Short mmCIF file of C-alpha atoms and ligand atoms in Angstrom, two decimals:
data_model
loop_
_atom_site.label_atom_id
_atom_site.label_comp_id
_atom_site.label_asym_id
_atom_site.label_seq_id
_atom_site.Cartn_x
_atom_site.Cartn_y
_atom_site.Cartn_z
CA MET L 1 11.72 -29.97 46.41
CA VAL L 2 12.86 -33.42 47.72
CA GLU L 3 13.57 -31.81 51.34
CA ASN L 4 10.01 -30.68 51.50
CA PHE L 5 7.99 -32.39 48.94
CA SER L 6 4.66 -31.88 50.80
CA GLU L 7 5.12 -28.10 51.12
CA TRP L 8 6.00 -27.74 47.40
CA PHE L 9 3.12 -30.21 46.53
CA HIS L 10 0.54 -27.98 48.30
CA GLU L 11 1.94 -24.79 46.85
CA ILE L 12 1.67 -26.21 43.44
CA LEU L 13 -1.85 -27.40 43.93
CA ASP L 14 -2.76 -23.81 44.84
CA LYS L 15 -0.40 -21.84 42.27
CA GLY L 16 -1.29 -24.16 39.46
CA ASN L 17 -4.96 -23.65 39.86
CA ILE L 18 -5.40 -27.64 40.34
CA ILE L 19 -7.51 -27.98 43.72
CA ASP L 20 -8.54 -26.13 46.60
CA SER L 21 -8.22 -28.06 49.92
CA ARG L 22 -9.57 -25.69 52.19
CA TYR L 23 -13.20 -27.15 51.74
CA PRO L 24 -14.36 -27.54 55.40
CA ILE L 25 -14.36 -31.45 55.36
CA LYS L 26 -11.33 -33.19 55.91
CA GLY L 27 -10.08 -35.18 52.94
CA MET L 28 -12.12 -33.51 50.52
CA SER L 29 -11.31 -30.72 48.02
CA VAL L 30 -12.58 -28.77 45.26
CA TRP L 31 -11.31 -29.00 41.83
CA LEU L 32 -10.38 -25.93 40.17
CA PRO L 33 -10.86 -25.05 36.45
CA TYR L 34 -7.17 -25.66 35.30
CA GLY L 35 -6.90 -28.90 37.55
CA PHE L 36 -10.33 -29.87 36.11
CA GLN L 37 -9.06 -29.78 32.74
CA ILE L 38 -5.98 -32.00 33.48
CA ARG L 39 -8.34 -34.38 34.97
CA LYS L 40 -10.57 -34.23 31.84
CA TYR L 41 -7.64 -34.97 29.32
CA THR L 42 -6.56 -37.75 31.95
CA LEU L 43 -9.91 -39.23 31.71
CA GLU L 44 -10.28 -39.27 27.86
CA LEU L 45 -7.19 -41.02 27.65
CA LEU L 46 -8.22 -43.75 29.93
CA LYS L 47 -11.78 -43.82 28.47
CA ASP L 48 -10.26 -44.37 25.08
CA LEU L 49 -8.31 -47.31 26.32
CA PHE L 50 -11.29 -48.89 28.29
CA ASP L 51 -13.75 -48.21 25.54
CA LYS L 52 -12.02 -50.79 23.18
CA GLU L 53 -13.20 -53.70 25.34
CA HIS L 54 -15.42 -52.27 28.10
CA GLU L 55 -18.91 -50.64 28.47
CA GLU L 56 -19.33 -47.75 30.85
CA VAL L 57 -22.23 -47.70 33.25
CA LEU L 58 -23.36 -45.81 36.29
CA PHE L 59 -24.24 -47.22 39.65
CA PRO L 60 -25.95 -45.46 42.46
CA LEU L 61 -23.67 -43.97 45.26
CA LEU L 62 -25.61 -45.74 48.18
CA VAL L 63 -25.24 -49.36 49.09
CA PRO L 64 -27.80 -51.06 51.38
CA GLU L 65 -26.20 -52.47 54.53
CA GLU L 66 -27.40 -56.02 53.79
CA GLU L 67 -25.60 -55.99 50.42
CA LEU L 68 -22.32 -54.43 51.92
CA ALA L 69 -22.43 -56.85 54.78
CA LYS L 70 -22.69 -60.01 52.39
CA GLU L 71 -19.13 -60.54 51.68
CA GLY L 72 -17.45 -61.30 55.06
CA ILE L 73 -13.57 -60.45 54.14
CA HIS L 74 -14.54 -57.64 51.98
CA VAL L 75 -16.68 -55.95 54.52
CA LYS L 76 -14.13 -56.71 57.33
CA GLY L 77 -11.58 -54.83 54.96
CA PHE L 78 -13.58 -51.68 54.84
CA GLU L 79 -15.92 -51.66 57.96
CA GLU L 80 -13.66 -48.99 59.58
CA GLU L 81 -13.77 -46.83 56.52
CA VAL L 82 -17.38 -46.75 55.55
CA TYR L 83 -19.58 -43.56 55.90
CA TRP L 84 -23.32 -44.25 56.72
CA VAL L 85 -26.53 -42.48 55.86
CA THR L 86 -28.72 -43.21 58.63
CA GLN L 87 -31.65 -40.69 58.30
CA GLY L 88 -33.90 -39.36 55.39
CA GLY L 89 -34.73 -35.83 56.37
CA ASN L 90 -35.98 -36.18 60.17
CA LYS L 91 -36.82 -39.70 59.76
CA GLU L 92 -34.44 -42.56 60.52
CA LEU L 93 -33.98 -45.01 57.84
CA ASN L 94 -35.32 -48.63 58.18
CA GLU L 95 -31.95 -49.72 56.81
CA LYS L 96 -28.55 -48.13 56.97
CA LEU L 97 -27.11 -46.98 53.70
CA ALA L 98 -23.31 -46.82 52.97
CA LEU L 99 -21.57 -44.53 50.86
CA ARG L 100 -19.93 -46.88 48.35
CA PRO L 101 -16.20 -47.13 49.57
CA THR L 102 -15.76 -49.15 46.16
CA SER L 103 -18.67 -50.76 44.14
CA GLU L 104 -18.63 -54.39 44.41
CA THR L 105 -21.38 -54.71 46.61
CA ALA L 106 -23.37 -52.27 44.60
CA ILE L 107 -22.63 -53.88 41.23
CA TYR L 108 -22.58 -57.74 41.97
CA PRO L 109 -26.27 -58.07 43.19
CA MET L 110 -27.23 -56.61 39.81
CA PHE L 111 -24.61 -58.85 37.97
CA SER L 112 -26.58 -61.68 39.61
CA LEU L 113 -29.72 -60.63 38.09
CA TRP L 114 -28.30 -59.96 34.71
CA ILE L 115 -25.96 -62.89 34.07
CA ARG L 116 -27.98 -66.14 33.04
CA SER L 117 -25.79 -67.91 30.30
CA HIS L 118 -22.30 -68.39 29.06
CA ILE L 119 -23.52 -66.24 26.37
CA ASP L 120 -23.90 -63.27 28.54
CA LEU L 121 -19.98 -63.51 29.14
CA PRO L 122 -17.60 -61.98 29.28
CA MET L 123 -19.10 -58.90 30.81
CA LYS L 124 -16.64 -56.18 31.00
CA TYR L 125 -18.19 -52.79 32.83
CA TYR L 126 -16.50 -49.76 34.14
CA GLN L 127 -17.57 -46.49 35.76
CA ILE L 128 -16.04 -43.22 36.74
CA VAL L 129 -17.52 -42.14 39.97
CA ASN L 130 -16.58 -40.74 43.40
CA THR L 131 -16.39 -43.40 46.26
CA PHE L 132 -15.85 -42.29 49.78
CA ARG L 133 -13.39 -43.99 52.37
CA TYR L 134 -12.98 -42.67 56.02
CA GLU L 135 -9.30 -42.95 55.91
CA THR L 136 -7.72 -43.15 59.23
CA LYS L 137 -4.08 -42.35 58.18
CA HIS L 138 -3.05 -38.94 57.56
CA THR L 139 -5.08 -37.41 54.47
CA ARG L 140 -3.34 -35.63 51.75
CA PRO L 141 -4.81 -33.82 48.75
CA LEU L 142 -5.13 -36.13 45.75
CA ILE L 143 -3.06 -38.91 47.56
CA ARG L 144 -4.94 -40.06 50.55
CA VAL L 145 -8.42 -38.70 50.32
CA ARG L 146 -11.87 -39.32 52.01
CA GLU L 147 -13.96 -38.37 48.81
CA ILE L 148 -12.05 -40.16 46.01
CA SER L 149 -13.66 -37.80 43.40
CA THR L 150 -12.31 -39.84 40.31
CA PHE L 151 -12.58 -43.22 41.08
CA LYS L 152 -12.28 -45.38 37.63
CA GLU L 153 -13.48 -48.90 38.46
CA ALA L 154 -13.63 -51.66 36.26
CA HIS L 155 -15.63 -55.08 36.91
CA THR L 156 -15.49 -57.96 34.67
CA VAL L 157 -16.98 -61.49 34.78
CA HIS L 158 -15.99 -64.68 32.86
CA ALA L 159 -16.87 -68.13 32.31
CA SER L 160 -13.64 -69.67 33.31
CA GLN L 161 -10.70 -69.25 35.68
CA ALA L 162 -8.39 -69.01 32.76
CA GLU L 163 -10.24 -66.30 30.94
CA CYS L 164 -10.34 -64.44 34.32
CA ASN L 165 -6.56 -64.80 34.75
CA GLN L 166 -6.13 -63.54 31.32
CA GLN L 167 -8.15 -60.56 32.03
CA VAL L 168 -5.87 -59.79 35.04
CA GLU L 169 -3.01 -59.89 32.58
CA ASP L 170 -4.89 -57.78 30.13
CA ALA L 171 -5.96 -55.05 32.54
CA VAL L 172 -2.30 -54.76 33.70
CA GLU L 173 -1.26 -54.35 30.20
CA LEU L 174 -4.09 -51.62 29.80
CA TYR L 175 -2.74 -49.70 32.94
CA LYS L 176 0.76 -50.01 31.54
CA GLU L 177 -0.22 -48.39 28.36
CA PHE L 178 -2.01 -45.67 30.35
CA PHE L 179 0.84 -44.89 32.33
CA ASP L 180 3.09 -44.89 29.56
CA TYR L 181 1.03 -42.31 27.70
CA LEU L 182 1.43 -40.03 30.91
CA GLY L 183 5.19 -40.78 31.32
CA ILE L 184 4.56 -42.28 34.69
CA PRO L 185 7.16 -45.11 35.56
CA TYR L 186 5.87 -47.97 37.71
CA PHE L 187 6.98 -51.03 39.57
CA ILE L 188 4.47 -53.68 39.01
CA SER L 189 4.28 -56.41 42.06
CA LYS L 190 2.01 -58.93 43.30
CA ARG L 191 1.14 -57.80 46.64
CA PRO L 192 1.74 -60.10 49.77
CA GLU L 193 -1.25 -62.06 51.08
CA TRP L 194 -1.51 -59.72 54.01
CA ASP L 195 -1.96 -56.53 51.82
CA LYS L 196 -4.13 -57.81 48.85
CA PHE L 197 -7.65 -56.15 48.37
CA PRO L 198 -10.25 -57.62 50.83
CA GLY L 199 -12.06 -60.75 49.14
CA ALA L 200 -9.49 -61.12 46.24
CA ASP L 201 -7.48 -64.25 45.50
CA TYR L 202 -4.59 -61.99 44.61
CA THR L 203 -3.69 -58.40 43.81
CA MET L 204 -1.56 -56.86 41.12
CA ALA L 205 -0.21 -53.56 42.01
CA PHE L 206 1.48 -50.52 40.30
CA ASP L 207 3.57 -48.28 42.46
CA THR L 208 5.67 -45.32 41.51
CA LEU L 209 8.14 -43.42 43.50
CA MET L 210 7.57 -39.81 44.65
CA PRO L 211 10.31 -37.02 44.98
CA ASP L 212 10.38 -37.69 48.78
CA GLY L 213 11.51 -41.34 48.21
CA LYS L 214 8.16 -42.77 49.21
CA THR L 215 6.40 -45.19 46.94
CA LEU L 216 2.65 -44.55 45.93
CA GLN L 217 0.09 -47.28 44.94
CA ILE L 218 -1.17 -45.75 41.88
CA GLY L 219 -3.53 -48.71 40.57
CA THR L 220 -4.58 -52.16 41.38
CA VAL L 221 -5.93 -55.17 39.58
CA HIS L 222 -7.45 -57.77 41.63
CA ASN L 223 -8.37 -61.45 40.65
CA LEU L 224 -11.64 -62.25 42.55
CA GLY L 225 -12.08 -65.77 41.70
CA GLN L 226 -15.24 -67.06 42.68
CA THR L 227 -15.47 -65.60 46.12
CA PHE L 228 -17.91 -62.65 45.24
CA ALA L 229 -19.75 -64.82 42.67
CA LYS L 230 -20.51 -67.37 45.48
CA THR L 231 -21.69 -64.61 47.97
CA PHE L 232 -23.74 -62.75 45.47
CA ASP L 233 -24.88 -65.79 43.62
CA ILE L 234 -23.47 -64.75 40.22
CA THR L 235 -24.04 -68.09 38.19
CA PHE L 236 -24.40 -68.88 34.53
CA GLU L 237 -25.64 -71.97 32.70
CA ASN L 238 -22.64 -73.32 30.74
CA GLU L 239 -22.36 -75.05 27.37
CA LYS L 240 -23.33 -78.16 28.54
CA GLY L 241 -26.39 -76.88 30.42
CA ALA L 242 -24.85 -77.05 33.91
CA HIS L 243 -24.72 -74.20 36.28
CA GLU L 244 -21.39 -72.64 37.27
CA TYR L 245 -20.23 -69.87 39.56
CA ALA L 246 -18.83 -66.91 37.37
CA TYR L 247 -15.02 -65.78 37.81
CA GLN L 248 -14.55 -62.04 38.36
CA SER L 249 -11.84 -59.34 38.21
CA CYS L 250 -11.75 -55.72 39.10
CA TYR L 251 -9.28 -52.92 38.90
CA GLY L 252 -9.07 -49.35 39.76
CA LEU L 253 -7.44 -46.01 39.73
CA SER L 254 -8.09 -42.91 41.41
CA ASP L 255 -7.17 -39.17 41.94
CA ARG L 256 -3.56 -40.46 42.71
CA VAL L 257 -3.05 -40.53 38.89
CA ILE L 258 -2.97 -36.46 38.89
CA ALA L 259 -0.75 -36.51 42.04
CA THR L 260 1.65 -38.52 40.35
CA ILE L 261 1.76 -36.53 37.02
CA ILE L 262 2.33 -33.45 39.46
CA GLY L 263 4.97 -35.17 41.60
CA VAL L 264 7.02 -37.16 39.12
CA HIS L 265 7.31 -34.62 36.53
CA GLY L 266 7.28 -31.38 38.51
CA ASP L 267 10.55 -29.30 39.32
CA GLU L 268 11.36 -26.54 41.67
CA LYS L 269 9.74 -24.01 39.07
CA GLY L 270 6.35 -25.91 39.30
CA LEU L 271 4.47 -28.28 37.19
CA VAL L 272 5.89 -29.88 34.13
CA LEU L 273 2.61 -31.50 32.23
CA PRO L 274 3.24 -34.15 29.76
CA PRO L 275 1.60 -32.85 26.33
CA THR L 276 -0.93 -35.78 26.66
CA VAL L 277 -2.86 -34.14 29.37
CA SER L 278 -1.76 -30.50 29.24
CA PRO L 279 -4.72 -28.23 28.79
CA ASN L 280 -2.63 -26.23 26.36
CA HIS L 281 0.08 -27.79 24.49
CA LEU L 282 1.32 -24.30 23.51
CA THR L 283 0.91 -21.09 25.11
CA ILE L 284 1.56 -17.80 23.18
CA ILE L 285 2.78 -14.73 24.92
CA PRO L 286 2.22 -11.80 22.67
CA ILE L 287 4.57 -8.87 23.52
CA LEU L 288 2.00 -6.09 23.17
CA PHE L 289 2.57 -2.39 22.34
CA LYS L 290 -0.14 0.19 21.42
CA ASP L 291 1.10 0.78 17.72
CA SER L 292 1.66 -2.83 16.82
CA LYS L 293 -0.80 -4.73 19.13
CA ASP L 294 -3.53 -5.40 16.33
CA LYS L 295 -0.53 -6.74 13.88
CA VAL L 296 0.85 -9.06 16.55
CA LEU L 297 -2.53 -10.41 17.85
CA GLU L 298 -3.49 -11.26 14.28
CA LYS L 299 -0.35 -13.21 13.59
CA CYS L 300 -0.96 -15.07 17.04
CA MET L 301 -4.58 -15.87 15.85
CA GLN L 302 -3.15 -17.25 12.52
CA ILE L 303 -0.58 -19.60 14.40
CA LYS L 304 -3.21 -20.64 16.63
CA GLU L 305 -5.70 -21.73 13.81
CA ASP L 306 -2.76 -23.50 11.99
CA LEU L 307 -1.91 -25.46 14.95
CA GLU L 308 -5.44 -26.17 16.27
CA SER L 309 -6.11 -27.48 12.75
CA GLU L 310 -3.63 -30.11 13.61
CA GLY L 311 -5.07 -30.95 16.93
CA ILE L 312 -2.54 -28.88 18.99
CA ARG L 313 -4.21 -27.06 21.90
CA VAL L 314 -3.26 -23.40 21.86
CA TYR L 315 -3.91 -20.59 24.30
CA ILE L 316 -3.20 -16.92 23.73
CA ASP L 317 -2.50 -15.22 26.91
CA ASP L 318 -3.43 -11.63 26.04
CA ARG L 319 -4.15 -10.51 29.65
CA ASP L 320 -3.08 -7.09 30.62
CA MET L 321 -0.23 -7.98 32.61
CA ARG L 322 3.94 -7.84 32.29
CA PRO L 323 5.14 -10.64 30.11
CA GLY L 324 7.66 -11.63 32.66
CA LYS L 325 4.66 -12.39 35.15
CA LYS L 326 2.83 -14.44 32.31
CA PHE L 327 6.21 -16.45 31.93
CA PHE L 328 6.21 -17.15 35.32
CA ASP L 329 2.60 -18.27 35.70
CA TRP L 330 2.84 -20.67 32.61
CA GLU L 331 6.09 -22.15 34.27
CA VAL L 332 4.13 -22.96 37.18
CA LYS L 333 1.36 -24.45 35.31
CA GLY L 334 3.65 -26.41 33.26
CA THR L 335 2.75 -25.48 29.73
CA PRO L 336 4.76 -27.82 27.58
CA LEU L 337 5.73 -24.88 25.18
CA ARG L 338 5.58 -21.42 25.48
CA LEU L 339 6.05 -19.00 22.43
CA GLU L 340 6.81 -15.34 22.63
CA ILE L 341 6.11 -13.05 19.78
CA GLY L 342 6.47 -9.31 19.43
CA PRO L 343 6.73 -6.45 16.74
CA LYS L 344 10.27 -7.16 16.49
CA ASP L 345 9.77 -10.88 15.57
CA LEU L 346 7.29 -9.96 13.08
CA GLU L 347 9.93 -7.73 11.29
CA ASN L 348 12.43 -10.55 11.37
CA ASN L 349 9.91 -13.26 10.68
CA LYS L 350 11.09 -15.28 13.73
CA THR L 351 9.68 -16.35 17.20
CA SER L 352 11.27 -17.89 20.34
CA ILE L 353 9.85 -20.89 21.87
CA THR L 354 10.67 -22.46 25.25
CA ARG L 355 10.35 -26.06 26.39
CA ARG L 356 9.08 -26.26 29.95
CA ASP L 357 10.67 -29.68 30.66
CA THR L 358 14.31 -28.47 29.86
CA LEU L 359 13.87 -24.68 29.83
CA GLU L 360 15.57 -24.80 26.54
CA LYS L 361 14.88 -21.71 24.28
CA THR L 362 14.70 -22.03 20.52
CA GLU L 363 14.32 -19.53 17.71
CA LEU L 364 11.93 -20.62 14.92
CA GLU L 365 11.32 -18.97 11.56
CA LEU L 366 7.46 -17.74 11.19
CA ASN L 367 7.03 -19.69 8.13
CA ASP L 368 4.98 -22.65 6.83
CA GLU L 369 7.10 -25.05 8.72
CA LEU L 370 6.19 -23.71 12.15
CA THR L 371 3.38 -26.25 12.59
CA GLU L 372 5.45 -29.16 11.89
CA ALA L 373 8.36 -27.89 13.99
CA ILE L 374 6.06 -27.74 16.93
CA LYS L 375 4.42 -30.88 16.35
CA ALA L 376 7.88 -32.62 16.25
CA MET L 377 9.01 -30.46 19.60
CA LEU L 378 5.91 -32.00 21.35
CA MET L 379 6.63 -35.38 20.35
CA THR L 380 10.22 -34.81 21.71
CA ILE L 381 9.00 -33.45 25.03
CA ASP L 382 6.76 -36.37 25.70
CA ILE L 383 9.71 -38.93 24.81
CA ASP L 384 12.22 -37.11 26.80
CA MET L 385 10.07 -36.62 29.81
CA SER L 386 9.08 -40.45 29.82
CA SER L 387 12.70 -41.70 29.49
CA LYS L 388 13.85 -39.21 32.22
CA ALA L 389 11.22 -40.40 34.72
CA PHE L 390 11.82 -44.16 34.00
CA GLU L 391 15.47 -43.73 34.11
CA LYS L 392 15.11 -42.14 37.49
CA LEU L 393 12.96 -44.91 38.71
CA GLU L 394 15.20 -47.81 37.31
CA ASN L 395 18.27 -46.23 39.13
CA SER L 396 16.32 -46.04 42.35
CA ILE L 397 16.16 -49.77 42.75
CA ALA L 398 19.18 -51.14 44.84
CA TYR L 399 19.83 -54.83 45.83
CA THR L 400 20.97 -56.27 48.83
CA GLU L 401 21.37 -59.57 50.67
CA ASN L 402 21.89 -57.98 53.86
CA ILE L 403 18.63 -57.19 55.88
CA ASP L 404 20.65 -54.65 57.87
CA GLU L 405 21.52 -52.67 54.97
CA ILE L 406 17.72 -51.99 53.96
CA ASP L 407 17.17 -49.17 56.24
CA GLY L 408 20.16 -47.02 55.21
CA LEU L 409 19.28 -47.71 51.39
CA ILE L 410 15.61 -46.72 51.88
CA LYS L 411 16.94 -43.45 53.64
CA GLU L 412 18.93 -42.82 50.76
CA GLY L 413 15.75 -42.74 48.58
CA LYS L 414 15.98 -46.38 47.11
CA VAL L 415 13.53 -48.99 46.81
CA VAL L 416 15.06 -52.24 47.76
CA ALA L 417 14.98 -55.53 46.02
CA PHE L 418 15.71 -58.66 48.25
CA ASN L 419 15.32 -62.55 48.01
CA TRP L 420 12.50 -63.90 49.88
CA ASP L 421 11.27 -67.32 50.53
CA GLY L 422 7.83 -66.12 49.94
CA LYS L 423 6.38 -67.24 53.41
CA ASN L 424 3.78 -65.29 55.07
CA PRO L 425 5.69 -65.12 58.53
CA THR L 426 8.87 -64.25 56.80
CA GLY L 427 7.67 -61.50 55.04
CA GLU L 428 5.63 -60.03 58.02
CA ALA L 429 9.01 -60.50 60.15
CA ILE L 430 10.94 -58.55 57.60
CA GLU L 431 8.38 -55.73 57.69
CA GLU L 432 8.45 -55.76 61.58
CA GLU L 433 12.45 -55.61 61.57
CA THR L 434 12.81 -52.95 59.13
CA GLY L 435 9.80 -50.79 59.61
CA TYR L 436 9.25 -50.68 55.92
CA ASP L 437 6.35 -52.20 53.69
CA ILE L 438 7.01 -55.31 51.28
CA LEU L 439 5.48 -53.99 47.91
CA GLY L 440 5.38 -57.76 46.62
CA ILE L 441 6.88 -60.03 44.50
CA HIS L 442 8.96 -58.38 41.59
CA LYS L 443 9.92 -61.44 39.97
CA GLU L 444 9.99 -65.13 40.45
CA LEU L 445 13.33 -66.83 40.83
CA ASP L 446 14.46 -69.48 38.62
CA ASP L 447 14.04 -73.04 40.39
CA ALA L 448 17.96 -73.48 39.63
CA SER L 449 18.62 -70.19 41.48
CA ASP L 450 20.82 -70.64 44.72
CA LYS L 451 19.86 -67.37 46.35
CA LEU L 452 18.70 -67.45 49.81
CA CYS L 453 15.98 -65.55 51.79
CA ILE L 454 17.29 -62.60 53.32
CA TYR L 455 15.61 -63.15 56.76
CA SER L 456 15.14 -67.21 56.76
CA GLY L 457 18.13 -68.23 54.98
CA GLU L 458 16.03 -70.85 53.28
CA LYS L 459 15.97 -71.14 49.55
CA ALA L 460 14.27 -68.04 48.14
CA LYS L 461 11.29 -68.18 45.69
CA TYR L 462 10.94 -64.40 44.83
CA LEU L 463 12.86 -61.32 44.23
CA ALA L 464 10.66 -58.85 46.29
CA LEU L 465 10.62 -55.06 46.75
CA ILE L 466 10.40 -53.13 49.91
CA ALA L 467 10.14 -49.45 50.27
CA LYS L 468 8.79 -46.65 52.39
CA THR L 469 5.27 -46.14 51.26
CA TYR L 470 2.51 -43.76 51.54
C1 LIG M 1 -10.81 -51.39 44.73
N1 LIG M 1 -12.67 -52.24 43.67
O1 LIG M 1 -11.36 -50.56 45.25
P1 LIG M 1 -8.33 -50.73 45.72
N2 LIG M 1 -7.35 -41.92 48.14
C2 LIG M 1 -6.89 -41.98 47.02
N3 LIG M 1 -6.64 -43.04 46.37
C3 LIG M 1 -6.90 -44.21 46.84
C4 LIG M 1 -7.40 -44.14 48.13
C5 LIG M 1 -7.56 -42.96 48.86
N4 LIG M 1 -8.09 -42.84 50.08
N5 LIG M 1 -7.66 -45.50 48.40
C6 LIG M 1 -7.23 -46.13 47.25
N6 LIG M 1 -6.96 -45.44 46.24
C7 LIG M 1 -11.31 -52.30 43.75
C8 LIG M 1 -10.82 -52.10 42.34
C9 LIG M 1 -13.14 -51.62 42.35
C10 LIG M 1 -11.80 -51.36 41.62
C11 LIG M 1 -6.41 -45.79 45.01
O2 LIG M 1 -9.44 -51.43 44.71
O3 LIG M 1 -8.97 -50.48 46.94
C12 LIG M 1 -5.28 -46.71 45.05
O4 LIG M 1 -4.43 -46.23 43.95
O5 LIG M 1 -7.01 -51.16 45.42
C13 LIG M 1 -5.85 -48.19 44.62
O6 LIG M 1 -4.87 -48.79 43.69
C14 LIG M 1 -6.93 -47.67 43.85
O7 LIG M 1 -7.51 -46.62 44.31
C15 LIG M 1 -8.07 -48.74 43.65
O8 LIG M 1 -8.41 -49.00 45.02
#
């Protein structure tokens, strides 16, 4: 799998019934039923987190050229990636309309109309929409797409810089919680100046490590300061009656979340889904013979009902196919638990259950304790999958004080931590010399630290990370 992650990934998307990327527009794919369910459960998790403090809204897909062009740095960052609508039927439009690459320029003119007083603040909205980016880098299903079909974007407005800074920290915590539910490990770093979101004061990014040793940016939180408020005239009357520009943050996740669930947890047999987002927690495979079929199916139904009453998602696979083929199919689809039950099991009052993550098979008694035993197994799977993934990520960090070692370490699949003076020219020179990307600042170094920058030899301010990135 590591040798050819890309091939493995495409095969899983197909065999796992996740998406079909043969749609005849580059960078755009079709969600298939099983994939759509994983997407649905992932969204439910995120919405539960968002709904505690945010409100959901829905903005139009099209943005007038005039609005998109307003924020100079922002538009510069996206100009090469915008799809334009220029015609309505046969008629040329008076004004070009952009397919949103992200929604700042759609949302903020409306914020300007809605926000009047400090009483209206903070305002915390989110939407789950598709966005379009004409990516020029090599496109890959879910990872780098031109239609981001599941863009989860939050936009907040605040009355003070301090509150806005706090929101950025809270959003980082919210994303941590989200990724923790999925057992997806991450590095959090403050992106270097040259890699921050166009128009932001600074960007905090989540990256994970994919099996091919490349890091993938899986979420970003941007502190926008007052830049957009000044451009879009988002002002409010403060408690003293004076008018001030508001402070803003925004943060986003994409289809990459699903790519990461697949990549981080999968193995050579296929998907390994965390119970939190698996369409079925348990798949029952009845071993059916003519004379005992009804009895076995009746038992399966009873187990299903018992488990469902406890919130466990159960699917009985009674398709007319060999059990071996079904085992294989559910291994590819990554169902966390597979339970087999046939006439002999009924006689012995036993059943066997297999964990997808470890492939371990256990015998369980068919009694009143079955539901509890399965619940406990699901919890264990959740914890084990997460610790395994986090451990792998932690072990992937290597530290060096010698710039010449970076290439070798990254080729071994490592993410490299190094000391940096924090200066832009030094950072850019390090990227140039090594050919890799600086993820950003991982930790600030203590003032008393005597560490020196790996490139300039001057006093280092930060421990930074560098990696081969997607
Ligand atoms: C914003 N505005 O837009 P961001 N394919 C898949 N995933 C992608 C792609 C792509 N082509 N491009 C970006 N992502 C802000 C925040 C509203 C919300 C993913 O931020 O441009 C990346 O994981 O940083 C990225 O972190 C996230 O979307 C948000 O995009």
